[in-house]
Amino acid sequence: MTTERQTRAETIRGAEEVRDALATALERAGLRLPSLRLDPSTYADANPRPLIELGRCSPPLARELAALIDRGAAR
């Protein structure tokens, strides 16, 4: 594997690790974003710039997420 391919693979792997860490943190808080994923169009290029897509969720879940963020911001 060339250095360029290694760097590309490491970039994508790093983004996957961050996505997984976010999913784990949300699960610990009792929340699950069902559409949480990497946006494939952002890493299809030779120079990937992956973005984590939070996806869609129900209004009750969005309300819980907002409350969780508010509690964290109030600290």
Short mmCIF file of N, CA, C and O in Angstrom, two decimals:
data_model
loop_
_atom_site.label_atom_id
_atom_site.label_comp_id
_atom_site.label_asym_id
_atom_site.label_seq_id
_atom_site.Cartn_x
_atom_site.Cartn_y
_atom_site.Cartn_z
N MET A 1 0.86 -1.18 0.00
CA MET A 1 0.00 0.00 0.00
C MET A 1 0.90 1.24 0.00
O MET A 1 1.82 1.34 0.78
N THR A 2 0.61 2.17 -0.89
CA THR A 2 1.42 3.38 -0.96
C THR A 2 1.13 4.28 0.23
O THR A 2 0.11 4.14 0.91
N THR A 3 2.03 5.22 0.45
CA THR A 3 1.86 6.17 1.56
C THR A 3 0.57 6.96 1.39
O THR A 3 -0.15 7.21 2.36
N GLU A 4 0.26 7.34 0.15
CA GLU A 4 -0.97 8.10 -0.12
C GLU A 4 -2.20 7.27 0.27
O GLU A 4 -3.13 7.77 0.89
N ARG A 5 -2.20 5.99 -0.11
CA ARG A 5 -3.32 5.12 0.23
C ARG A 5 -3.40 4.89 1.74
O ARG A 5 -4.48 4.81 2.29
N GLN A 6 -2.24 4.77 2.40
CA GLN A 6 -2.22 4.59 3.84
C GLN A 6 -2.82 5.81 4.53
O GLN A 6 -3.63 5.67 5.44
N THR A 7 -2.41 6.99 4.09
CA THR A 7 -2.94 8.22 4.68
C THR A 7 -4.44 8.31 4.47
O THR A 7 -5.17 8.66 5.38
N ARG A 8 -4.90 7.96 3.26
CA ARG A 8 -6.33 7.98 2.97
C ARG A 8 -7.07 7.01 3.88
O ARG A 8 -8.08 7.35 4.49
N ALA A 9 -6.55 5.80 4.00
CA ALA A 9 -7.18 4.78 4.85
C ALA A 9 -7.17 5.22 6.32
O ALA A 9 -8.15 5.02 7.04
N GLU A 10 -6.07 5.82 6.77
CA GLU A 10 -5.99 6.30 8.15
C GLU A 10 -6.99 7.42 8.41
O GLU A 10 -7.58 7.48 9.49
N THR A 11 -7.18 8.29 7.44
CA THR A 11 -8.14 9.39 7.58
C THR A 11 -9.54 8.83 7.74
O THR A 11 -10.29 9.25 8.63
N ILE A 12 -9.90 7.88 6.91
CA ILE A 12 -11.24 7.28 6.98
C ILE A 12 -11.39 6.49 8.28
O ILE A 12 -12.41 6.59 8.97
N ARG A 13 -10.37 5.72 8.64
CA ARG A 13 -10.41 4.94 9.89
C ARG A 13 -10.58 5.87 11.09
O ARG A 13 -11.34 5.58 12.01
N GLY A 14 -9.87 6.99 11.08
CA GLY A 14 -10.00 7.96 12.17
C GLY A 14 -11.41 8.52 12.27
O GLY A 14 -11.95 8.66 13.37
N ALA A 15 -12.02 8.80 11.14
CA ALA A 15 -13.40 9.30 11.14
C ALA A 15 -14.36 8.23 11.65
O ALA A 15 -15.31 8.54 12.38
N GLU A 16 -14.11 6.98 11.29
CA GLU A 16 -14.96 5.88 11.78
C GLU A 16 -14.84 5.74 13.29
O GLU A 16 -15.84 5.52 13.99
N GLU A 17 -13.63 5.93 13.82
CA GLU A 17 -13.42 5.84 15.26
C GLU A 17 -14.17 6.97 15.99
O GLU A 17 -14.76 6.74 17.04
N VAL A 18 -14.13 8.16 15.42
CA VAL A 18 -14.85 9.28 16.02
C VAL A 18 -16.36 9.03 15.98
O VAL A 18 -17.07 9.27 16.96
N ARG A 19 -16.85 8.53 14.85
CA ARG A 19 -18.28 8.18 14.74
C ARG A 19 -18.66 7.18 15.81
O ARG A 19 -19.68 7.32 16.49
N ASP A 20 -17.84 6.15 15.98
CA ASP A 20 -18.12 5.13 16.98
C ASP A 20 -18.07 5.69 18.40
O ASP A 20 -18.88 5.32 19.25
N ALA A 21 -17.12 6.58 18.66
CA ALA A 21 -17.02 7.21 19.98
C ALA A 21 -18.27 8.05 20.27
O ALA A 21 -18.78 8.03 21.39
N LEU A 22 -18.75 8.77 19.27
CA LEU A 22 -19.97 9.55 19.44
C LEU A 22 -21.16 8.65 19.70
O LEU A 22 -21.96 8.90 20.60
N ALA A 23 -21.27 7.57 18.94
CA ALA A 23 -22.37 6.62 19.13
C ALA A 23 -22.33 6.03 20.54
O ALA A 23 -23.36 5.91 21.21
N THR A 24 -21.15 5.69 21.02
CA THR A 24 -21.00 5.14 22.36
C THR A 24 -21.39 6.15 23.43
O THR A 24 -22.10 5.81 24.39
N ALA A 25 -20.94 7.39 23.27
CA ALA A 25 -21.29 8.43 24.23
C ALA A 25 -22.80 8.67 24.27
O ALA A 25 -23.39 8.82 25.34
N LEU A 26 -23.41 8.69 23.10
CA LEU A 26 -24.86 8.88 23.04
C LEU A 26 -25.58 7.70 23.70
O LEU A 26 -26.55 7.89 24.44
N GLU A 27 -25.10 6.50 23.46
CA GLU A 27 -25.72 5.31 24.07
C GLU A 27 -25.60 5.35 25.59
O GLU A 27 -26.54 4.98 26.29
N ARG A 28 -24.45 5.80 26.10
CA ARG A 28 -24.29 5.92 27.56
C ARG A 28 -25.30 6.91 28.13
O ARG A 28 -25.72 6.77 29.28
N ALA A 29 -25.68 7.89 27.33
CA ALA A 29 -26.67 8.87 27.76
C ALA A 29 -28.09 8.40 27.49
O ALA A 29 -29.05 9.12 27.74
N GLY A 30 -28.23 7.19 26.95
CA GLY A 30 -29.55 6.64 26.67
C GLY A 30 -30.14 7.07 25.34
O GLY A 30 -31.34 6.96 25.13
N LEU A 31 -29.30 7.55 24.44
CA LEU A 31 -29.77 8.03 23.14
C LEU A 31 -29.12 7.24 22.01
O LEU A 31 -27.98 6.78 22.13
N ARG A 32 -29.84 7.12 20.91
CA ARG A 32 -29.30 6.45 19.73
C ARG A 32 -29.77 7.19 18.49
O ARG A 32 -30.97 7.37 18.30
N LEU A 33 -28.82 7.64 17.69
CA LEU A 33 -29.16 8.27 16.41
C LEU A 33 -29.10 7.17 15.36
O LEU A 33 -28.01 6.71 15.00
N PRO A 34 -30.24 6.73 14.85
CA PRO A 34 -30.26 5.57 13.96
C PRO A 34 -29.55 5.77 12.63
O PRO A 34 -29.13 4.80 12.00
N SER A 35 -29.38 7.00 12.21
CA SER A 35 -28.76 7.26 10.89
C SER A 35 -27.33 7.76 11.01
O SER A 35 -26.77 8.25 10.03
N LEU A 36 -26.72 7.65 12.18
CA LEU A 36 -25.35 8.11 12.38
C LEU A 36 -24.41 7.32 11.48
O LEU A 36 -24.38 6.09 11.52
N ARG A 37 -23.66 8.04 10.62
CA ARG A 37 -22.77 7.36 9.68
C ARG A 37 -21.79 8.35 9.08
O ARG A 37 -21.93 9.57 9.25
N LEU A 38 -20.82 7.81 8.37
CA LEU A 38 -19.95 8.67 7.57
C LEU A 38 -20.66 8.95 6.27
O LEU A 38 -21.29 8.06 5.69
N ASP A 39 -20.56 10.17 5.80
CA ASP A 39 -21.15 10.53 4.52
C ASP A 39 -20.20 10.04 3.43
O ASP A 39 -19.09 10.57 3.29
N PRO A 40 -20.59 9.01 2.68
CA PRO A 40 -19.67 8.43 1.70
C PRO A 40 -19.20 9.40 0.63
O PRO A 40 -18.09 9.26 0.12
N SER A 41 -19.98 10.39 0.31
CA SER A 41 -19.56 11.33 -0.74
C SER A 41 -18.40 12.22 -0.28
O SER A 41 -17.72 12.81 -1.10
N THR A 42 -18.14 12.28 1.02
CA THR A 42 -17.06 13.15 1.52
C THR A 42 -15.72 12.44 1.61
O THR A 42 -14.71 13.07 1.89
N TYR A 43 -15.70 11.13 1.40
CA TYR A 43 -14.42 10.44 1.41
C TYR A 43 -14.18 9.64 0.14
O TYR A 43 -13.25 8.83 0.07
N ALA A 44 -14.95 9.89 -0.88
CA ALA A 44 -14.78 9.18 -2.15
C ALA A 44 -13.66 9.78 -3.00
O ALA A 44 -13.17 9.14 -3.92
N ASP A 45 -13.23 10.96 -2.67
CA ASP A 45 -12.20 11.67 -3.41
C ASP A 45 -10.81 11.11 -3.06
O ASP A 45 -10.64 10.41 -2.07
N ALA A 46 -9.82 11.45 -3.86
CA ALA A 46 -8.44 11.03 -3.59
C ALA A 46 -7.94 11.63 -2.28
O ALA A 46 -7.14 11.02 -1.57
N ASN A 47 -8.38 12.85 -1.95
CA ASN A 47 -8.06 13.51 -0.69
C ASN A 47 -9.32 13.53 0.16
O ASN A 47 -10.07 14.50 0.14
N PRO A 48 -9.58 12.48 0.93
CA PRO A 48 -10.84 12.41 1.67
C PRO A 48 -10.92 13.44 2.79
O PRO A 48 -9.94 13.72 3.46
N ARG A 49 -12.09 14.00 2.92
CA ARG A 49 -12.42 14.91 4.02
C ARG A 49 -13.73 14.43 4.62
O ARG A 49 -14.79 15.04 4.40
N PRO A 50 -13.68 13.30 5.31
CA PRO A 50 -14.92 12.68 5.78
C PRO A 50 -15.69 13.55 6.76
O PRO A 50 -15.11 14.23 7.60
N LEU A 51 -17.00 13.52 6.58
CA LEU A 51 -17.92 14.19 7.50
C LEU A 51 -18.80 13.13 8.15
O LEU A 51 -19.18 12.15 7.51
N ILE A 52 -19.11 13.35 9.40
CA ILE A 52 -20.00 12.44 10.11
C ILE A 52 -21.41 13.00 10.01
O ILE A 52 -21.66 14.14 10.39
N GLU A 53 -22.26 12.20 9.43
CA GLU A 53 -23.65 12.60 9.22
C GLU A 53 -24.46 12.12 10.43
O GLU A 53 -24.50 10.94 10.74
N LEU A 54 -25.09 13.07 11.11
CA LEU A 54 -25.87 12.71 12.29
C LEU A 54 -27.22 12.11 11.90
O LEU A 54 -27.80 11.37 12.67
N GLY A 55 -27.68 12.42 10.73
CA GLY A 55 -28.89 11.80 10.21
C GLY A 55 -30.17 12.34 10.81
O GLY A 55 -30.20 13.40 11.41
N ARG A 56 -31.21 11.56 10.64
CA ARG A 56 -32.54 11.96 11.11
C ARG A 56 -32.86 11.29 12.43
O ARG A 56 -32.32 10.24 12.75
N CYS A 57 -33.76 11.92 13.17
CA CYS A 57 -34.26 11.31 14.40
C CYS A 57 -35.67 11.83 14.66
O CYS A 57 -36.09 12.82 14.08
N SER A 58 -36.34 11.17 15.54
CA SER A 58 -37.71 11.56 15.87
C SER A 58 -37.71 12.84 16.71
O SER A 58 -36.71 13.15 17.37
N PRO A 59 -38.81 13.59 16.72
CA PRO A 59 -38.88 14.78 17.56
C PRO A 59 -38.63 14.48 19.04
O PRO A 59 -37.90 15.24 19.69
N PRO A 60 -39.16 13.38 19.60
CA PRO A 60 -38.84 13.11 21.01
C PRO A 60 -37.34 12.89 21.25
O PRO A 60 -36.80 13.36 22.25
N LEU A 61 -36.67 12.22 20.33
CA LEU A 61 -35.24 12.02 20.48
C LEU A 61 -34.50 13.35 20.36
O LEU A 61 -33.56 13.62 21.12
N ALA A 62 -34.91 14.20 19.43
CA ALA A 62 -34.29 15.52 19.28
C ALA A 62 -34.47 16.33 20.56
O ALA A 62 -33.55 17.04 21.00
N ARG A 63 -35.62 16.21 21.19
CA ARG A 63 -35.89 16.92 22.44
C ARG A 63 -34.95 16.40 23.54
O ARG A 63 -34.38 17.19 24.29
N GLU A 64 -34.78 15.09 23.61
CA GLU A 64 -33.87 14.51 24.60
C GLU A 64 -32.42 14.95 24.36
O GLU A 64 -31.69 15.26 25.30
N LEU A 65 -32.04 14.98 23.11
CA LEU A 65 -30.69 15.39 22.75
C LEU A 65 -30.46 16.87 23.13
O LEU A 65 -29.43 17.23 23.69
N ALA A 66 -31.43 17.71 22.84
CA ALA A 66 -31.34 19.13 23.20
C ALA A 66 -31.22 19.30 24.72
O ALA A 66 -30.42 20.11 25.20
N ALA A 67 -32.01 18.53 25.48
CA ALA A 67 -31.96 18.61 26.93
C ALA A 67 -30.59 18.17 27.45
O ALA A 67 -30.03 18.77 28.37
N LEU A 68 -30.04 17.11 26.85
CA LEU A 68 -28.74 16.61 27.24
C LEU A 68 -27.65 17.67 26.98
O LEU A 68 -26.79 17.92 27.83
N ILE A 69 -27.72 18.31 25.84
CA ILE A 69 -26.76 19.36 25.50
C ILE A 69 -26.91 20.54 26.45
O ILE A 69 -25.92 21.10 26.94
N ASP A 70 -28.15 20.92 26.73
CA ASP A 70 -28.39 22.03 27.67
C ASP A 70 -27.81 21.72 29.05
O ASP A 70 -27.19 22.59 29.67
N ARG A 71 -28.01 20.49 29.53
CA ARG A 71 -27.45 20.13 30.84
C ARG A 71 -25.93 20.22 30.83
O ARG A 71 -25.32 20.69 31.78
N GLY A 72 -25.33 19.76 29.76
CA GLY A 72 -23.88 19.84 29.65
C GLY A 72 -23.38 21.27 29.55
O GLY A 72 -22.35 21.61 30.13
N ALA A 73 -24.12 22.10 28.85
CA ALA A 73 -23.70 23.51 28.68
C ALA A 73 -23.87 24.30 29.98
O ALA A 73 -23.17 25.29 30.19
N ALA A 74 -24.78 23.85 30.83
CA ALA A 74 -25.04 24.57 32.08
C ALA A 74 -23.95 24.32 33.13
O ALA A 74 -23.90 25.02 34.13
N ARG A 75 -23.11 23.35 32.90
CA ARG A 75 -22.05 23.03 33.88
C ARG A 75 -20.99 24.08 33.94
O ARG A 75 -20.60 24.75 33.13
#
